[in-house]
PDB file of C-alpha atoms in Angstrom:
ATOM      1  CA  UNK A   5     108.937 112.600  18.541  1.00 55.00           C
ATOM      2  CA  UNK A   6     106.175 114.482  16.730  1.00 64.00           C
ATOM      3  CA  UNK A   7     106.265 114.193  12.952  1.00 69.00           C
ATOM      4  CA  UNK A   8     106.169 117.342  10.796  1.00 69.00           C
ATOM      5  CA  UNK A   9     102.921 118.152   9.044  1.00 77.00           C
ATOM      6  CA  UNK A  10     104.547 120.325   6.348  1.00 80.00           C
ATOM      7  CA  UNK A  11     107.788 120.178   4.456  1.00 77.00           C
ATOM      8  CA  UNK A  12     108.831 123.555   5.820  1.00 80.00           C
ATOM      9  CA  UNK A  13     110.889 126.115   4.007  1.00 83.00           C
ATOM     10  CA  UNK A  14     112.666 124.624   1.016  1.00 84.00           C
ATOM     11  CA  UNK A  15     114.767 125.949  -1.827  1.00 85.00           C
ATOM     12  CA  UNK A  16     112.727 126.402  -4.989  1.00 79.00           C
ATOM     13  CA  UNK A  17     114.576 125.746  -8.250  1.00 83.00           C
ATOM     14  CA  UNK A  18     114.899 128.824 -10.487  1.00 86.00           C
ATOM     15  CA  UNK A  19     112.856 128.032 -13.570  1.00 90.00           C
ATOM     16  CA  UNK A  20     109.911 129.586 -15.327  1.00 89.00           C
ATOM     17  CA  UNK A  21     106.569 128.770 -13.745  1.00 88.00           C
ATOM     18  CA  UNK A  22     104.508 127.244 -16.514  1.00 90.00           C
ATOM     19  CA  UNK A  23     100.959 127.737 -15.184  1.00 92.00           C
ATOM     20  CA  UNK A  24      99.887 131.321 -15.814  1.00 91.00           C
ATOM     21  CA  UNK A  25      97.744 131.621 -12.643  1.00 92.00           C
ATOM     22  CA  UNK A  26     100.590 130.307 -10.499  1.00 91.00           C
ATOM     23  CA  UNK A  27     102.971 132.770 -12.191  1.00 91.00           C
ATOM     24  CA  UNK A  28     100.648 135.727 -11.389  1.00 92.00           C
ATOM     25  CA  UNK A  29     100.264 134.582  -7.785  1.00 92.00           C
ATOM     26  CA  UNK A  30     104.008 134.140  -7.322  1.00 91.00           C
ATOM     27  CA  UNK A  31     104.682 137.550  -8.870  1.00 92.00           C
ATOM     28  CA  UNK A  32     102.246 139.249  -6.482  1.00 92.00           C
ATOM     29  CA  UNK A  33     103.766 137.578  -3.428  1.00 92.00           C
ATOM     30  CA  UNK A  34     107.332 138.291  -4.480  1.00 92.00           C
ATOM     31  CA  UNK A  35     106.468 141.902  -5.374  1.00 93.00           C
ATOM     32  CA  UNK A  36     105.173 142.449  -1.856  1.00 92.00           C
ATOM     33  CA  UNK A  37     108.379 140.932  -0.486  1.00 92.00           C
ATOM     34  CA  UNK A  38     110.521 143.221  -2.657  1.00 93.00           C
ATOM     35  CA  UNK A  39     108.543 146.283  -1.547  1.00 91.00           C
ATOM     36  CA  UNK A  40     109.020 145.262   2.076  1.00 90.00           C
ATOM     37  CA  UNK A  41     112.788 144.823   1.605  1.00 92.00           C
ATOM     38  CA  UNK A  42     113.033 148.175  -0.195  1.00 90.00           C
ATOM     39  CA  UNK A  43     111.131 149.849   2.635  1.00 86.00           C
ATOM     40  CA  UNK A  44     113.477 148.257   5.190  1.00 87.00           C
ATOM     41  CA  UNK A  45     116.503 149.520   3.231  1.00 89.00           C
ATOM     42  CA  UNK A  46     115.067 153.037   3.226  1.00 85.00           C
ATOM     43  CA  UNK A  47     114.332 152.932   6.958  1.00 81.00           C
ATOM     44  CA  UNK A  48     117.505 151.229   8.192  1.00 85.00           C
ATOM     45  CA  UNK A  49     120.085 152.682   5.794  1.00 86.00           C
ATOM     46  CA  UNK A  50     118.500 156.060   4.920  1.00 79.00           C
ATOM     47  CA  UNK A  51     118.972 155.526   1.173  1.00 82.00           C
ATOM     48  CA  UNK A  52     117.146 156.618  -1.948  1.00 84.00           C
ATOM     49  CA  UNK A  53     115.740 153.712  -3.926  1.00 88.00           C
ATOM     50  CA  UNK A  54     113.759 153.031  -7.093  1.00 91.00           C
ATOM     51  CA  UNK A  55     112.256 149.833  -8.458  1.00 92.00           C
ATOM     52  CA  UNK A  56     110.254 149.299 -11.606  1.00 93.00           C
ATOM     53  CA  UNK A  57     108.662 145.907 -12.139  1.00 93.00           C
ATOM     54  CA  UNK A  58     106.543 144.557 -14.964  1.00 93.00           C
ATOM     55  CA  UNK A  59     104.049 141.820 -14.171  1.00 91.00           C
ATOM     56  CA  UNK A  60     103.733 138.748 -16.393  1.00 90.00           C
ATOM     57  CA  UNK A  61     100.746 140.476 -18.016  1.00 89.00           C
ATOM     58  CA  UNK A  62     102.860 143.585 -18.735  1.00 91.00           C
ATOM     59  CA  UNK A  63     101.399 145.856 -16.056  1.00 93.00           C
ATOM     60  CA  UNK A  64     104.072 148.181 -14.566  1.00 94.00           C
ATOM     61  CA  UNK A  65     104.641 148.534 -10.811  1.00 93.00           C
ATOM     62  CA  UNK A  66     107.028 150.979  -9.175  1.00 91.00           C
ATOM     63  CA  UNK A  67     108.528 151.908  -5.816  1.00 89.00           C
ATOM     64  CA  UNK A  68     110.336 155.223  -5.407  1.00 88.00           C
ATOM     65  CA  UNK A  69     111.695 156.815  -2.257  1.00 85.00           C
ATOM     66  CA  UNK A  70     111.688 159.689  -1.483  1.00 84.00           C
ATOM     67  CA  UNK A  71     110.105 160.823  -4.795  1.00 82.00           C
ATOM     68  CA  UNK A  72     110.294 159.942  -8.468  1.00 84.00           C
ATOM     69  CA  UNK A  73     111.828 163.338  -9.358  1.00 82.00           C
ATOM     70  CA  UNK A  74     114.513 163.029  -6.692  1.00 80.00           C
ATOM     71  CA  UNK A  75     115.515 159.544  -7.862  1.00 83.00           C
ATOM     72  CA  UNK A  76     115.558 160.463 -11.559  1.00 84.00           C
ATOM     73  CA  UNK A  77     117.635 163.604 -10.847  1.00 81.00           C
ATOM     74  CA  UNK A  78     120.147 161.604  -8.797  1.00 80.00           C
ATOM     75  CA  UNK A  79     120.307 158.905 -11.478  1.00 83.00           C
ATOM     76  CA  UNK A  80     120.977 161.421 -14.247  1.00 84.00           C
ATOM     77  CA  UNK A  81     123.646 163.258 -12.244  1.00 81.00           C
ATOM     78  CA  UNK A  82     124.703 161.604  -8.947  1.00 79.00           C
ATOM     79  CA  UNK A  83     126.812 164.596  -7.835  1.00 77.00           C
ATOM     80  CA  UNK A  84     124.141 167.237  -8.465  1.00 73.00           C
ATOM     81  CA  UNK A  85     122.202 168.718  -5.559  1.00 74.00           C
ATOM     82  CA  UNK A  86     118.412 168.517  -5.731  1.00 69.00           C
ATOM     83  CA  UNK A  87     116.531 171.625  -6.832  1.00 76.00           C
ATOM     84  CA  UNK A  88     114.778 173.634  -4.127  1.00 80.00           C
ATOM     85  CA  UNK A  89     111.304 172.295  -4.818  1.00 81.00           C
ATOM     86  CA  UNK A  90     112.431 168.693  -5.302  1.00 76.00           C
ATOM     87  CA  UNK A  91     114.541 168.886  -2.148  1.00 75.00           C
ATOM     88  CA  UNK A  92     111.614 170.193  -0.093  1.00 85.00           C
ATOM     89  CA  UNK A  93     109.282 167.506  -1.456  1.00 81.00           C
ATOM     90  CA  UNK A  94     111.893 164.807  -0.798  1.00 78.00           C
ATOM     91  CA  UNK A  95     112.460 166.070   2.759  1.00 81.00           C
ATOM     92  CA  UNK A  96     108.715 166.104   3.369  1.00 85.00           C
ATOM     93  CA  UNK A  97     108.414 162.536   2.036  1.00 82.00           C
ATOM     94  CA  UNK A  98     111.257 161.371   4.309  1.00 81.00           C
ATOM     95  CA  UNK A  99     109.668 163.121   7.297  1.00 86.00           C
ATOM     96  CA  UNK A 100     106.289 161.529   6.566  1.00 87.00           C
ATOM     97  CA  UNK A 101     107.873 158.066   6.352  1.00 81.00           C
ATOM     98  CA  UNK A 102     109.682 158.627   9.664  1.00 84.00           C
ATOM     99  CA  UNK A 103     106.443 159.770  11.334  1.00 90.00           C
ATOM    100  CA  UNK A 104     104.561 156.756  10.013  1.00 87.00           C
ATOM    101  CA  UNK A 105     107.315 154.396  11.164  1.00 83.00           C
ATOM    102  CA  UNK A 106     107.262 155.997  14.626  1.00 87.00           C
ATOM    103  CA  UNK A 107     103.483 155.576  14.771  1.00 91.00           C
ATOM    104  CA  UNK A 108     103.866 151.951  13.678  1.00 88.00           C
ATOM    105  CA  UNK A 109     106.349 151.373  16.500  1.00 89.00           C
ATOM    106  CA  UNK A 110     103.893 152.973  18.964  1.00 92.00           C
ATOM    107  CA  UNK A 111     101.104 150.714  17.725  1.00 93.00           C
ATOM    108  CA  UNK A 112     103.376 147.672  18.032  1.00 91.00           C
ATOM    109  CA  UNK A 113     104.091 148.656  21.636  1.00 92.00           C
ATOM    110  CA  UNK A 114     100.382 149.110  22.326  1.00 93.00           C
ATOM    111  CA  UNK A 115      99.733 145.698  20.778  1.00 93.00           C
ATOM    112  CA  UNK A 116     102.413 144.097  22.958  1.00 92.00           C
ATOM    113  CA  UNK A 117     100.865 145.671  26.069  1.00 92.00           C
ATOM    114  CA  UNK A 118      97.409 144.468  25.018  1.00 91.00           C
ATOM    115  CA  UNK A 119      98.718 140.946  24.460  1.00 92.00           C
ATOM    116  CA  UNK A 120     100.320 141.032  27.907  1.00 90.00           C
ATOM    117  CA  UNK A 121      97.080 142.242  29.474  1.00 89.00           C
ATOM    118  CA  UNK A 122      95.136 139.538  27.676  1.00 89.00           C
ATOM    119  CA  UNK A 123      97.493 136.894  29.012  1.00 90.00           C
ATOM    120  CA  UNK A 124      97.138 138.340  32.498  1.00 88.00           C
ATOM    121  CA  UNK A 125      93.330 138.412  32.255  1.00 85.00           C
ATOM    122  CA  UNK A 126      93.382 134.835  31.012  1.00 85.00           C
ATOM    123  CA  UNK A 127      95.421 133.916  34.078  1.00 82.00           C
ATOM    124  CA  UNK A 128      92.941 135.806  36.267  1.00 78.00           C
ATOM    125  CA  UNK A 129      90.044 133.963  34.617  1.00 77.00           C
ATOM    126  CA  UNK A 130      91.825 130.657  35.172  1.00 75.00           C
ATOM    127  CA  UNK A 131      92.417 131.618  38.802  1.00 69.00           C
ATOM    128  CA  UNK A 132      88.754 132.538  39.136  1.00 67.00           C
ATOM    129  CA  UNK A 133      87.763 129.122  37.816  1.00 62.00           C
ATOM    130  CA  UNK A 134      89.952 127.403  40.391  1.00 59.00           C
ATOM    131  CA  UNK A 135      88.603 129.662  43.102  1.00 58.00           C
ATOM    132  CA  UNK A 136      90.347 132.953  43.813  1.00 53.00           C
ATOM    133  CA  UNK A 137      90.677 132.113  47.486  1.00 57.00           C
ATOM    134  CA  UNK A 138      92.771 129.040  46.608  1.00 60.00           C
ATOM    135  CA  UNK A 139      95.500 130.835  44.660  1.00 66.00           C
ATOM    136  CA  UNK A 140      95.499 134.506  45.687  1.00 70.00           C
ATOM    137  CA  UNK A 141      98.352 133.804  48.097  1.00 72.00           C
ATOM    138  CA  UNK A 142     100.495 132.796  45.108  1.00 75.00           C
ATOM    139  CA  UNK A 143     100.247 136.222  43.438  1.00 78.00           C
ATOM    140  CA  UNK A 144     103.193 138.592  43.695  1.00 82.00           C
ATOM    141  CA  UNK A 145     102.614 142.264  44.674  1.00 86.00           C
ATOM    142  CA  UNK A 146     102.451 143.450  41.042  1.00 86.00           C
ATOM    143  CA  UNK A 147      99.877 140.786  40.155  1.00 82.00           C
ATOM    144  CA  UNK A 148      97.823 141.695  43.247  1.00 84.00           C
ATOM    145  CA  UNK A 149      97.821 145.358  42.137  1.00 88.00           C
ATOM    146  CA  UNK A 150      96.720 144.395  38.615  1.00 86.00           C
ATOM    147  CA  UNK A 151      94.032 142.101  40.004  1.00 83.00           C
ATOM    148  CA  UNK A 152      92.791 144.890  42.268  1.00 88.00           C
ATOM    149  CA  UNK A 153      92.647 147.273  39.284  1.00 90.00           C
ATOM    150  CA  UNK A 154      90.726 144.682  37.319  1.00 89.00           C
ATOM    151  CA  UNK A 155      88.246 144.240  40.166  1.00 89.00           C
ATOM    152  CA  UNK A 156      87.807 148.023  40.471  1.00 92.00           C
ATOM    153  CA  UNK A 157      87.154 148.323  36.732  1.00 92.00           C
ATOM    154  CA  UNK A 158      84.687 145.425  36.871  1.00 92.00           C
ATOM    155  CA  UNK A 159      82.839 147.039  39.800  1.00 93.00           C
ATOM    156  CA  UNK A 160      82.679 150.376  37.943  1.00 92.00           C
ATOM    157  CA  UNK A 161      81.374 148.709  34.767  1.00 92.00           C
ATOM    158  CA  UNK A 162      78.739 146.779  36.715  1.00 94.00           C
ATOM    159  CA  UNK A 163      77.543 149.933  38.530  1.00 92.00           C
ATOM    160  CA  UNK A 164      77.465 151.851  35.260  1.00 91.00           C
ATOM    161  CA  UNK A 165      75.419 149.120  33.571  1.00 91.00           C
ATOM    162  CA  UNK A 166      73.065 148.914  36.577  1.00 91.00           C
ATOM    163  CA  UNK A 167      72.494 152.683  36.401  1.00 89.00           C
ATOM    164  CA  UNK A 168      71.787 152.379  32.665  1.00 88.00           C
ATOM    165  CA  UNK A 169      69.230 149.655  33.307  1.00 89.00           C
ATOM    166  CA  UNK A 170      67.597 151.598  36.135  1.00 86.00           C
ATOM    167  CA  UNK A 171      67.436 154.799  34.067  1.00 84.00           C
ATOM    168  CA  UNK A 172      66.075 152.877  31.099  1.00 76.00           C
ATOM    169  CA  UNK A 173      63.399 151.275  33.260  1.00 68.00           C
ATOM    170  CA  UNK A 174      62.332 154.606  34.790  1.00 63.00           C
ATOM    171  CA  UNK A 175      62.352 156.294  31.375  1.00 61.00           C
ATOM    172  CA  UNK A 176      60.215 153.588  29.799  1.00 55.00           C
ATOM    173  CA  UNK A 177      57.786 153.753  32.765  1.00 53.00           C
ATOM    174  CA  UNK A 178      57.599 157.528  32.421  1.00 52.00           C
ATOM    175  CA  UNK A 179      56.687 157.266  28.740  1.00 49.00           C
ATOM    176  CA  UNK A 180      53.815 154.873  29.336  1.00 47.00           C
ATOM    177  CA  UNK A 181      52.107 156.953  32.017  1.00 40.00           C
TER     178      UNK A 181
END
């Protein structure tokens, strides 16, 4: 059995951190965690939220969604509807957050595809090291199609680079004459 190199995640006793630098560091990390949780609440539960934090040095930090005016108005009178301008600004803020979250999901999907392609190319490189003729029979139809696409792209890139080199050589010869 392999021994653990770290102690892992452990419960930290709730007491004041005495060292000032450690206290600032812990505050920064926990603030980021609180912002992340607040953002998740907004996204998953479609709620309005406000947080105001003061750092150990007294510097204020805040998180408001959708806007400060919308939160303050709701806090002062929970049953009151937002004014026209505040409502439009709040709706725009919500729409912007939704668009950004959708874009983030798209980028996550693109990243997952890229990771999958990287794994596949690593497998292709490993196959190439063993000798493609030794293991090509083991590929399924989808892998053969991907390998063929990779070979086509490699051939195109090599031809393109060769043309660049040939054009560069003829251009440099033409300049010297």
